[in-house]
mmCIF file of C-alpha atoms in Angstrom:
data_model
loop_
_atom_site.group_PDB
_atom_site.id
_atom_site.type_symbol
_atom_site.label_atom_id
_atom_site.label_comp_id
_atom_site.label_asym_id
_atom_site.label_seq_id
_atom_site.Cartn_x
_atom_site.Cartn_y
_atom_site.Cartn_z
ATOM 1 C CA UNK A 1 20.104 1.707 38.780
ATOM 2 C CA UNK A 2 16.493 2.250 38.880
ATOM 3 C CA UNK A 3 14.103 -1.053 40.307
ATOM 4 C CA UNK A 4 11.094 -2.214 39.179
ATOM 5 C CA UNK A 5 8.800 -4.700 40.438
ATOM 6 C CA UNK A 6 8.242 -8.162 39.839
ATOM 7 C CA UNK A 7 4.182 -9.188 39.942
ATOM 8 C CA UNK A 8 2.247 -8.634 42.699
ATOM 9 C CA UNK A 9 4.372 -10.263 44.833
ATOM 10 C CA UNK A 10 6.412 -7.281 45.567
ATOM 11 C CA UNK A 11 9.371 -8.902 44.577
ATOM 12 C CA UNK A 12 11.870 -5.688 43.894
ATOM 13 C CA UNK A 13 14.915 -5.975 41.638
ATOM 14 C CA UNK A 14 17.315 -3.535 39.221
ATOM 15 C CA UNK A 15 15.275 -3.355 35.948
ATOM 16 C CA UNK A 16 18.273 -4.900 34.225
ATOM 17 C CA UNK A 17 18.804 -8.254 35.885
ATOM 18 C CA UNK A 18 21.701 -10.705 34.821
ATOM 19 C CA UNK A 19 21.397 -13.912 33.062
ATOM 20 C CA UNK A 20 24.672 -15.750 34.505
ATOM 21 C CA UNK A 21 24.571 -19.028 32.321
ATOM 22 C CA UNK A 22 27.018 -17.966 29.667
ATOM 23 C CA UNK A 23 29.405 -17.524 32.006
ATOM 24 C CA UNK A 24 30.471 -20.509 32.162
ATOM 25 C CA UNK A 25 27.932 -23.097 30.168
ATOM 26 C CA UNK A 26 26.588 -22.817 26.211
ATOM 27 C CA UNK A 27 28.671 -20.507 24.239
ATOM 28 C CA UNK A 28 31.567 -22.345 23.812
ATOM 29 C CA UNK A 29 33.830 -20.072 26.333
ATOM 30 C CA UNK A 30 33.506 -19.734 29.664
ATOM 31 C CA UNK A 31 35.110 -18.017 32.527
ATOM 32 C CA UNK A 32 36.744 -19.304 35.212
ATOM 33 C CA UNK A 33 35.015 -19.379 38.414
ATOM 34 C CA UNK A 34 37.379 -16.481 39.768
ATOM 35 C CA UNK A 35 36.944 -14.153 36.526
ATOM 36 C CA UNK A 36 33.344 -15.030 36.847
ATOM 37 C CA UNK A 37 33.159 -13.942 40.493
ATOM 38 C CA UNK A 38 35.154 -11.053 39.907
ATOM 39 C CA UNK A 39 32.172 -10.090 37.186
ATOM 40 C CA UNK A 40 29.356 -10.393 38.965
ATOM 41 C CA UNK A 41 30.621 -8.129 42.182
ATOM 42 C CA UNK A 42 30.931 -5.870 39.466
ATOM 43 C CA UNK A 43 27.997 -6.104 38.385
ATOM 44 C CA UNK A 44 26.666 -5.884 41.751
ATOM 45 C CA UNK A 45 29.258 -2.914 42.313
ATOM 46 C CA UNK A 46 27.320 -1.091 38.701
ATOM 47 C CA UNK A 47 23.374 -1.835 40.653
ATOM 48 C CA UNK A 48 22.550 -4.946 39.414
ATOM 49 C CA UNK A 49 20.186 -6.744 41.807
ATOM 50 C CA UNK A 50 18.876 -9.934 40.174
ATOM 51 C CA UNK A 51 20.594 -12.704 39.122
ATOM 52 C CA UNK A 52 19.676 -15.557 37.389
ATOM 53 C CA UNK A 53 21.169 -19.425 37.582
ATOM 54 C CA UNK A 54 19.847 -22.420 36.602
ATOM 55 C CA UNK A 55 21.025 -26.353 38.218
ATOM 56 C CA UNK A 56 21.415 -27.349 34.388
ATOM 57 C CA UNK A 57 23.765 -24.882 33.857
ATOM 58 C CA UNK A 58 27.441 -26.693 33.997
ATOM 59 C CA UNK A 59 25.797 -28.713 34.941
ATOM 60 C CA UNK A 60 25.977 -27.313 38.999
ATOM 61 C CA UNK A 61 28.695 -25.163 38.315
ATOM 62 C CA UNK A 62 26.987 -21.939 37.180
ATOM 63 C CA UNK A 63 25.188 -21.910 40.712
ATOM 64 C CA UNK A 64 28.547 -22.313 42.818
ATOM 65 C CA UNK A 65 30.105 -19.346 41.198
ATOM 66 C CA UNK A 66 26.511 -17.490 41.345
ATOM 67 C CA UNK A 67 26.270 -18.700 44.854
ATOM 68 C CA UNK A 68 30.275 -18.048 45.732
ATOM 69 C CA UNK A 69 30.403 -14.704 43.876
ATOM 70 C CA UNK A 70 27.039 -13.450 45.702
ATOM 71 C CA UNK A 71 26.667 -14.663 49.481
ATOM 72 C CA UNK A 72 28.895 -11.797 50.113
ATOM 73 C CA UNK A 73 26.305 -9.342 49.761
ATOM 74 C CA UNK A 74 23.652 -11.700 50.332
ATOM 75 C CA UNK A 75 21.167 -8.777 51.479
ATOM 76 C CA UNK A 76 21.533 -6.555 48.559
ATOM 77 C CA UNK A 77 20.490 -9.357 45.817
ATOM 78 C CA UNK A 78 17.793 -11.662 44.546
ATOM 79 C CA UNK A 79 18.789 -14.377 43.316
ATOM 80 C CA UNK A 80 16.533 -17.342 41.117
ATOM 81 C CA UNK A 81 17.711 -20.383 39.910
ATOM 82 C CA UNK A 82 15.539 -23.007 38.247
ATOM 83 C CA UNK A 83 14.568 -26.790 38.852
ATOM 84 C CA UNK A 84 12.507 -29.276 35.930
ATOM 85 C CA UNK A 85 15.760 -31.085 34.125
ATOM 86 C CA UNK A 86 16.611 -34.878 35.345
ATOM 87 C CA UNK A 87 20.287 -34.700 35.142
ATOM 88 C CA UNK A 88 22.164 -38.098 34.795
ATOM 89 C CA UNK A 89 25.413 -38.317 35.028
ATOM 90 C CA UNK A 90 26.112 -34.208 34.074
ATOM 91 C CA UNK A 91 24.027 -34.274 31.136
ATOM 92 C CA UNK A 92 20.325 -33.141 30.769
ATOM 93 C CA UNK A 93 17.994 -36.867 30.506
ATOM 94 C CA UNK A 94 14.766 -35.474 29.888
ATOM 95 C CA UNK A 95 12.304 -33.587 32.159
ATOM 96 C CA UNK A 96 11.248 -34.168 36.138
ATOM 97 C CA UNK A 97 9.349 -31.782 37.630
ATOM 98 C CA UNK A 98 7.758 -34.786 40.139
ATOM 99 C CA UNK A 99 6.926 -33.477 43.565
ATOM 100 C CA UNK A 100 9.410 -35.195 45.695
ATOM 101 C CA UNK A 101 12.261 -33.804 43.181
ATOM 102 C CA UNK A 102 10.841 -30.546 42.930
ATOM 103 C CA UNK A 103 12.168 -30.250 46.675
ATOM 104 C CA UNK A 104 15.481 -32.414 46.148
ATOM 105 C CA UNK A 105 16.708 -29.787 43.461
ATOM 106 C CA UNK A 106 15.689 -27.010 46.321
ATOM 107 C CA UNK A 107 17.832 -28.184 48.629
ATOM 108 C CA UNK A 108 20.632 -29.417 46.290
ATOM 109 C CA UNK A 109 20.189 -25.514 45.226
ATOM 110 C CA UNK A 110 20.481 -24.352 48.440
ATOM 111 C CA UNK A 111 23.129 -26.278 49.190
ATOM 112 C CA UNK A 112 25.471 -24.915 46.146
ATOM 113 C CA UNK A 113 24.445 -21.561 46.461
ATOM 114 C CA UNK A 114 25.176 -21.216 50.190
ATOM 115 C CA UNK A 115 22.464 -19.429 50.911
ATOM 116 C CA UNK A 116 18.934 -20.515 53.277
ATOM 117 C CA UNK A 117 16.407 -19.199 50.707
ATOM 118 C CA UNK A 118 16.238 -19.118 46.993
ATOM 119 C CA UNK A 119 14.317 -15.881 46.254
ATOM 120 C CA UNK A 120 12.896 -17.250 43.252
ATOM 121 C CA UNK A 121 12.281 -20.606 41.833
ATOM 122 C CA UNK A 122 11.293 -21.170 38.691
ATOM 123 C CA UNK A 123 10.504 -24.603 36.483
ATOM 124 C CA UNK A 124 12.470 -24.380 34.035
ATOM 125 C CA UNK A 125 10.198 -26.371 31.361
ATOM 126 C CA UNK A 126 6.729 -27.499 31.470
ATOM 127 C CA UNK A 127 6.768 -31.254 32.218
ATOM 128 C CA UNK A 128 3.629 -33.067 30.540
ATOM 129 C CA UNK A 129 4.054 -36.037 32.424
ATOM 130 C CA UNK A 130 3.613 -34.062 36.051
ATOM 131 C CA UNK A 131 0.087 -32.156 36.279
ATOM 132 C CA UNK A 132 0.643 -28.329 36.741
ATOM 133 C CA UNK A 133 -0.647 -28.448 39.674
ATOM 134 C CA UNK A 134 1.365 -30.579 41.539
ATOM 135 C CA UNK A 135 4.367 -28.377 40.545
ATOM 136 C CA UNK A 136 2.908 -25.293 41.646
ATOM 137 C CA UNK A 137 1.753 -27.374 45.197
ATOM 138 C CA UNK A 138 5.327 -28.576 45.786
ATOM 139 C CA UNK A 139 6.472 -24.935 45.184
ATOM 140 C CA UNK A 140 3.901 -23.362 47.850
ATOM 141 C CA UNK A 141 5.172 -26.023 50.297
ATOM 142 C CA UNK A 142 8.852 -25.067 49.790
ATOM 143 C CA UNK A 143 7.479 -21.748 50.057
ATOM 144 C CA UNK A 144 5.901 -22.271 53.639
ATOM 145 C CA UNK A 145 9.017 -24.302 54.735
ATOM 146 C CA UNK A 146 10.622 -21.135 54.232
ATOM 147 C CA UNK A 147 13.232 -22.403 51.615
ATOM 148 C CA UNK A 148 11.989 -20.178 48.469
ATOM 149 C CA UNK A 149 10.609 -17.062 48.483
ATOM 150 C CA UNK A 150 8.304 -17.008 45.240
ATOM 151 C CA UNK A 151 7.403 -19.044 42.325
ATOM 152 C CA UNK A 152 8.271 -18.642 38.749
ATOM 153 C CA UNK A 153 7.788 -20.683 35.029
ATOM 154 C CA UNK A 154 9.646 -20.658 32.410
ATOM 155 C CA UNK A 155 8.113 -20.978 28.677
ATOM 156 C CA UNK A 156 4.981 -21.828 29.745
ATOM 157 C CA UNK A 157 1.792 -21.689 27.843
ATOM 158 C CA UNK A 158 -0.657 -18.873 28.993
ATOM 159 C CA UNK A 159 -2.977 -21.341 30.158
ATOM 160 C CA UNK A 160 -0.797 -23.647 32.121
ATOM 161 C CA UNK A 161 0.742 -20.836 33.986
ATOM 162 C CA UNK A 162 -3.346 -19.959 34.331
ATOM 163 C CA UNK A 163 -3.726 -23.204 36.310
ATOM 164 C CA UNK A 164 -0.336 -22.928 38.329
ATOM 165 C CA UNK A 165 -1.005 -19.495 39.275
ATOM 166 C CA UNK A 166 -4.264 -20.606 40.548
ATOM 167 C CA UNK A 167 -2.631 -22.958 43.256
ATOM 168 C CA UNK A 168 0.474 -20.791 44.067
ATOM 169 C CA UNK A 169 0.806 -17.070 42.625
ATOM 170 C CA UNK A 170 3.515 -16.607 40.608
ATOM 171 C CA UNK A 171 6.117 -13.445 40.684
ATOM 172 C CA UNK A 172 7.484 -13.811 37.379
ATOM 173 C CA UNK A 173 7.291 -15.772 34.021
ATOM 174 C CA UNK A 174 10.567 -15.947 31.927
ATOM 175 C CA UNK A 175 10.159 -16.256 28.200
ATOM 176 C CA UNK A 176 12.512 -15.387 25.389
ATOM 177 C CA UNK A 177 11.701 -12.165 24.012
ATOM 178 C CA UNK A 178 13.531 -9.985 21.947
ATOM 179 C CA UNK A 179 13.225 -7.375 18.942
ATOM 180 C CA UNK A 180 13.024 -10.863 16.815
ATOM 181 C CA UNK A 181 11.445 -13.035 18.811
ATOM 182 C CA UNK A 182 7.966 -11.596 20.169
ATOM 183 C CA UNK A 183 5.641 -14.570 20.580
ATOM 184 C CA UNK A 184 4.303 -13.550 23.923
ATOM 185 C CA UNK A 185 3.264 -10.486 22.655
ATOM 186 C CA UNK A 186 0.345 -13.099 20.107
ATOM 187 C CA UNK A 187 0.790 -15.963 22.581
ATOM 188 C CA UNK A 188 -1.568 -15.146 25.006
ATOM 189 C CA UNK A 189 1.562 -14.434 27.753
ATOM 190 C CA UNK A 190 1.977 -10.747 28.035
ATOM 191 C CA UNK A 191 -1.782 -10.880 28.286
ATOM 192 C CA UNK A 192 -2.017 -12.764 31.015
ATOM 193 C CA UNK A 193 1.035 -10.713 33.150
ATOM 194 C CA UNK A 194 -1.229 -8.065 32.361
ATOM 195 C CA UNK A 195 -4.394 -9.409 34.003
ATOM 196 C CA UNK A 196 -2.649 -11.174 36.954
ATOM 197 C CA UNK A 197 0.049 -9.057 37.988
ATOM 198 C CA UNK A 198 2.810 -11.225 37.002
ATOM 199 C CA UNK A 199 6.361 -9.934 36.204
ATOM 200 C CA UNK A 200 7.850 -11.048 33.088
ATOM 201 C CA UNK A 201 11.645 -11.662 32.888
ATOM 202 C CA UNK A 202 12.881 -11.884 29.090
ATOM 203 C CA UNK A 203 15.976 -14.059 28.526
ATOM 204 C CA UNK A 204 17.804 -13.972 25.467
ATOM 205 C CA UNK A 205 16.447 -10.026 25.304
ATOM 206 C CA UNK A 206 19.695 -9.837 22.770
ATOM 207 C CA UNK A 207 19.073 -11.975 20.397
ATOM 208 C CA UNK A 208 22.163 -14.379 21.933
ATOM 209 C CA UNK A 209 24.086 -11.974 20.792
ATOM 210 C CA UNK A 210 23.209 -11.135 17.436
ATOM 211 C CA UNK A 211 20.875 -7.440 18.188
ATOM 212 C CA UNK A 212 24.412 -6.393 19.546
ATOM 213 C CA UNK A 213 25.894 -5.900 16.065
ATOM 214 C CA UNK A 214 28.699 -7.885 17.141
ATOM 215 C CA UNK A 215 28.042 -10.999 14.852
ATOM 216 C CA UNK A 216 27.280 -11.296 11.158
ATOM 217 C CA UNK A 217 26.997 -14.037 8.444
ATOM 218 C CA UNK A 218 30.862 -14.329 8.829
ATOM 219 C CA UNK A 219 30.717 -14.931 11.846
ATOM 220 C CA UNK A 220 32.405 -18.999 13.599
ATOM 221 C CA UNK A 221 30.866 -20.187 16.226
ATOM 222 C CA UNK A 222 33.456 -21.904 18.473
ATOM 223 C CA UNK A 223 32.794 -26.028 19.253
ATOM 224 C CA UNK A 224 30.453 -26.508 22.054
ATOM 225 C CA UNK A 225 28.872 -23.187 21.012
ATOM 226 C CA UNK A 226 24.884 -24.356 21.708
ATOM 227 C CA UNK A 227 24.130 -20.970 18.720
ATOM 228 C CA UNK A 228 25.432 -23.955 16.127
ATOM 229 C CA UNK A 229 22.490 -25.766 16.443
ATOM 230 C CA UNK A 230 19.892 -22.812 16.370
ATOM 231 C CA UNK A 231 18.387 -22.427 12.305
ATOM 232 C CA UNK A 232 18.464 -18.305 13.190
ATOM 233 C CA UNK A 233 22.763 -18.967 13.603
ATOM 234 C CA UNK A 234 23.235 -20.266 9.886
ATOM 235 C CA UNK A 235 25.083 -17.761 7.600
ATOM 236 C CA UNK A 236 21.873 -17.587 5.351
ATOM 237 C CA UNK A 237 19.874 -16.577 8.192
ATOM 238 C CA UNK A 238 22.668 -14.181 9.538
ATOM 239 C CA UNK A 239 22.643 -12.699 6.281
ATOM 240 C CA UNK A 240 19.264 -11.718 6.106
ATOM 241 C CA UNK A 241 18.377 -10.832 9.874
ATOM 242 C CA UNK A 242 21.076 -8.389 9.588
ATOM 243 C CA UNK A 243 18.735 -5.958 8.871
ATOM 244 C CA UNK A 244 17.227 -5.811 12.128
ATOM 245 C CA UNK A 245 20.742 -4.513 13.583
ATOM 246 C CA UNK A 246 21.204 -2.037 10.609
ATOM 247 C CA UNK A 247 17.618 -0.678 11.684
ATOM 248 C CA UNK A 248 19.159 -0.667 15.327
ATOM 249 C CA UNK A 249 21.866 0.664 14.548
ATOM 250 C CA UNK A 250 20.224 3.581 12.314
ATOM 251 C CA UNK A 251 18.269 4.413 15.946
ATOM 252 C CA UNK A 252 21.116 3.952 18.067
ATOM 253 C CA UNK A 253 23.114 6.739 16.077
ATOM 254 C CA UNK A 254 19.664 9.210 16.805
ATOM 255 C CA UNK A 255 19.365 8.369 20.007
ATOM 256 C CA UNK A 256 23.751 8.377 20.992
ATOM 257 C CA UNK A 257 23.297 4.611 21.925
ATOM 258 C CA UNK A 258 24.196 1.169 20.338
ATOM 259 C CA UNK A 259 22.279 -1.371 18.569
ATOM 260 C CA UNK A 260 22.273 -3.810 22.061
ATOM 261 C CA UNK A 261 21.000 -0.681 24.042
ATOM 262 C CA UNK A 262 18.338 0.258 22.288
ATOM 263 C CA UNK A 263 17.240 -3.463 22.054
ATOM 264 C CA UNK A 264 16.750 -3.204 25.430
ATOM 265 C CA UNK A 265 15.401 -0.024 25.807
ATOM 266 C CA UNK A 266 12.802 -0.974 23.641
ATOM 267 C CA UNK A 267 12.002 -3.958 26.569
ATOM 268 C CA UNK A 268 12.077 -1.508 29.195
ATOM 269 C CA UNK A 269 9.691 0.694 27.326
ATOM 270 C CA UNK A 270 7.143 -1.977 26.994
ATOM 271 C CA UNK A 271 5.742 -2.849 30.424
ATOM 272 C CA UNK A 272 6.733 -1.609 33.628
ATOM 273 C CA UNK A 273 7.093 -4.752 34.745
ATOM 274 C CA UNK A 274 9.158 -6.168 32.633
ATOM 275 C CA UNK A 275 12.810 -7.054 33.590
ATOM 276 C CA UNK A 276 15.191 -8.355 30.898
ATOM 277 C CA UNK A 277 17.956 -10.552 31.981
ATOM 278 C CA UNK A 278 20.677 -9.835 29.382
ATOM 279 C CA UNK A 279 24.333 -12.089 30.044
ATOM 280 C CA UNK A 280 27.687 -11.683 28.797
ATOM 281 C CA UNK A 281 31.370 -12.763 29.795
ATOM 282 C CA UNK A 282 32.523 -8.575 29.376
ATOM 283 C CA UNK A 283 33.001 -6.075 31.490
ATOM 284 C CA UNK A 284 32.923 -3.368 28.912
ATOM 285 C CA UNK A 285 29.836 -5.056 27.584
ATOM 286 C CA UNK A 286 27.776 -5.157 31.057
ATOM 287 C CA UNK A 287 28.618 -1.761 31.279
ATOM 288 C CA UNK A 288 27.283 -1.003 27.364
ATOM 289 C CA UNK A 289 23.949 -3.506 28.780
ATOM 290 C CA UNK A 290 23.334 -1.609 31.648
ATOM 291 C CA UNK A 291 23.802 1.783 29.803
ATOM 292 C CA UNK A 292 20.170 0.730 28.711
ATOM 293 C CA UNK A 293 18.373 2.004 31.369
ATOM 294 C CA UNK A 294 19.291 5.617 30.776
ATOM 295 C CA UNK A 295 17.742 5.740 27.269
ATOM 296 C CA UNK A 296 13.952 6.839 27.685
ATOM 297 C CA UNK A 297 12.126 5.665 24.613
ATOM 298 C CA UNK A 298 8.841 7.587 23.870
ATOM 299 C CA UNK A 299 5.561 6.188 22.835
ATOM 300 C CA UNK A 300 6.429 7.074 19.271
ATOM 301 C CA UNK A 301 10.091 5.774 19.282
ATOM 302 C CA UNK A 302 8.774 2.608 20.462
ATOM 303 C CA UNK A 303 5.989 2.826 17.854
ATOM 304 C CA UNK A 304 8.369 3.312 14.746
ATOM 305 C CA UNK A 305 10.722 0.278 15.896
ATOM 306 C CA UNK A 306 7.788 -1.839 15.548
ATOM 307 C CA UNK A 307 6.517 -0.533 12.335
ATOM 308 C CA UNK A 308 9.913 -0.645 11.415
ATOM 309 C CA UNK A 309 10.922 -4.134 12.823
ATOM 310 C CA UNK A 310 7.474 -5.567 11.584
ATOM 311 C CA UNK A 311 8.575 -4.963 7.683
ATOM 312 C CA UNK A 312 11.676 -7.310 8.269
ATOM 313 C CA UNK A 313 10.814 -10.860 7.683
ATOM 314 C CA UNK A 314 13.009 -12.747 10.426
ATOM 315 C CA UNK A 315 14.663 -16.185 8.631
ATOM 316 C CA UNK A 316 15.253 -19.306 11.101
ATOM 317 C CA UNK A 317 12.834 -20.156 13.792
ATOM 318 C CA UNK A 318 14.357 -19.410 17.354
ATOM 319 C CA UNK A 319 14.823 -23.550 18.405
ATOM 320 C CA UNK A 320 15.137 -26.555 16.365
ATOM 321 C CA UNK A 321 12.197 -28.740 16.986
ATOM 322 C CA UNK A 322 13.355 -30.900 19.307
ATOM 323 C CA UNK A 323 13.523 -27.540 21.800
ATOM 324 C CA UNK A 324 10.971 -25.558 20.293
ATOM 325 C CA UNK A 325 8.198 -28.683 21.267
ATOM 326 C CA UNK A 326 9.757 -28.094 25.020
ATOM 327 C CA UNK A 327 7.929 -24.578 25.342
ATOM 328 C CA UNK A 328 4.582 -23.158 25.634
ATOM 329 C CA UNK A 329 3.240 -26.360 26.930
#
């Protein structure tokens, strides 16, 4: 697996991480914590070095099993988990990114994980009631008290990650970004990595699924599946975005690769510094994810995607507002 590096921080990992949450939190399934420990050695087994967990996820759970499946080979991984949720009672109550809980989450973190130092903490959401600041303060102290290793946001605005940055560099920014959702490329974000030598780490870098070719206007989501509530998930929309996967597809036969791989290829191709995070419950499938970093996109293959990609009108926004007003604060 070949490594790339986050920000200026030196922060090394695979150049295909692992976004661990659907293991067992969102989509309806899960694994259980044995099948999803058996999954990530293998992952670790196939090159992957970065792994990403979040408290929320469960909530608590997703970190055990991260924590349980990884402590093993401790040395060989990085590992970032995430704080910024107030959690009552196992459910998600809002935001609190407050100083003193900052470090309470850290050592909670800790705690489940097993391990003495979280490589990489990010907040998770911006939290308007706590000044940027602050956040990024609390973060440099955990970082001096030796319990984190580097900072991270997630969703931020380009100028409040400006202002955090400013108090306590940050190694990596994690934003959605896929093939049909690109708003850091006109948000100001990729921009800014750019200028300050910040890694960026795109989650959801398949579409939740859908860039696979896996899903289609057909297509029932299971109860508890989180996709339900997303406008892009209707039928209608389904429908209509499927011709971003036929266009993938079309590529994927030219280039002897599938629809998911050169989704990601087309990531990798972007920025040297950019890591996507892609999940998924499958062996066979974080084989197929990981197959990604073989396919070397040119300038011009990269070039006709977009042209292509740009002609297809994508139907749904990404979040319903009540989550879309949670980002780019």
């Amino acid at each position: 697996m070949q490594k790339r590096i986050l920000g200026k921080t030196g922060l090394e990992v695979s150049a295909l991480g692992y976004g661990c949450m659907g293991l067992d939190f969102s989509y309806g399934h899960k694994l259980s914590k044995d099948d999803g420990i058996i999954l990530i050695r293998q992952a670790v087994d196939l090159g992957v070095t970065f792994f990403d967990t979040a408290e929320v996820y469960g909530p608590f759970t997703n970190e055990k099993m991260v924590g349980d499946a990884l402590r093993p080979v401790r040395e060989r991984v990085v590992i970032a988990t995430k704080f910024g949720f107030n959690i009552v009672d196992g459910k998600m109550a809002g935001l609190n990114s407050r100083p003193e809980h900052i470090k309470q989450v850290a050592d909670a973190s800790l705690k489940r994980l097993g391990i003495e130092q979280i490589d990489l903490f990010y907040q998770h959401r911006v939290d308007p009631d706590v000044p940027i600041e602050d956040v990024a303060g609390a973060v440099k102290e955990l970082i001096a008290a030796g319990k984190v290793k580097h900072f991270g946001m997630s969703e931020p605005s380009a100028a409040t990650a400006r202002r955090a940055h400013a108090v306590q560099p940050i190694a990596a920014l994690q934003n959605e970004y896929s093939l049909w959702t690109r708003g850091v490329e006109t948000n100001g974000v990729l921009e800014l990595c750019e200028e300050l030598g910040i890694g960026l780490v795109p989650y959801s870098p398949l579409g939740k699924g859908f860039l696979t070719g896996a899903m289609s206007k057909d297509t029932k989501l299971g109860q508890g599946d989180f996709r339900a509530m997303l406008p892009r998930f209707t039928p209608e929309a389904m429908a209509h975005n499927q011709a971003l996967v036929d266009l993938l597809k079309q590529i994927g036969i030219e280039k002897d690769a599938t629809p998911a791989q050169i989704a990601l290829a087309w990531l990798l191709a972007k920025k040297p510094w950019i890591v996507p995070i892609p999940g998924t419950t499958r062996l066979n499938r974080l084989k197929e994810n990981l197959g990604a970093a073989n396919i070397a996109l040119t300038a011009d293959d990269v070039t006709r995607i977009e042209n292509a990609a740009a002609a297809i009108q994508i139907e749904g926004d990404r979040y319903p507002a009540q989550l879309q007003a949670m980002v780019g604060r």
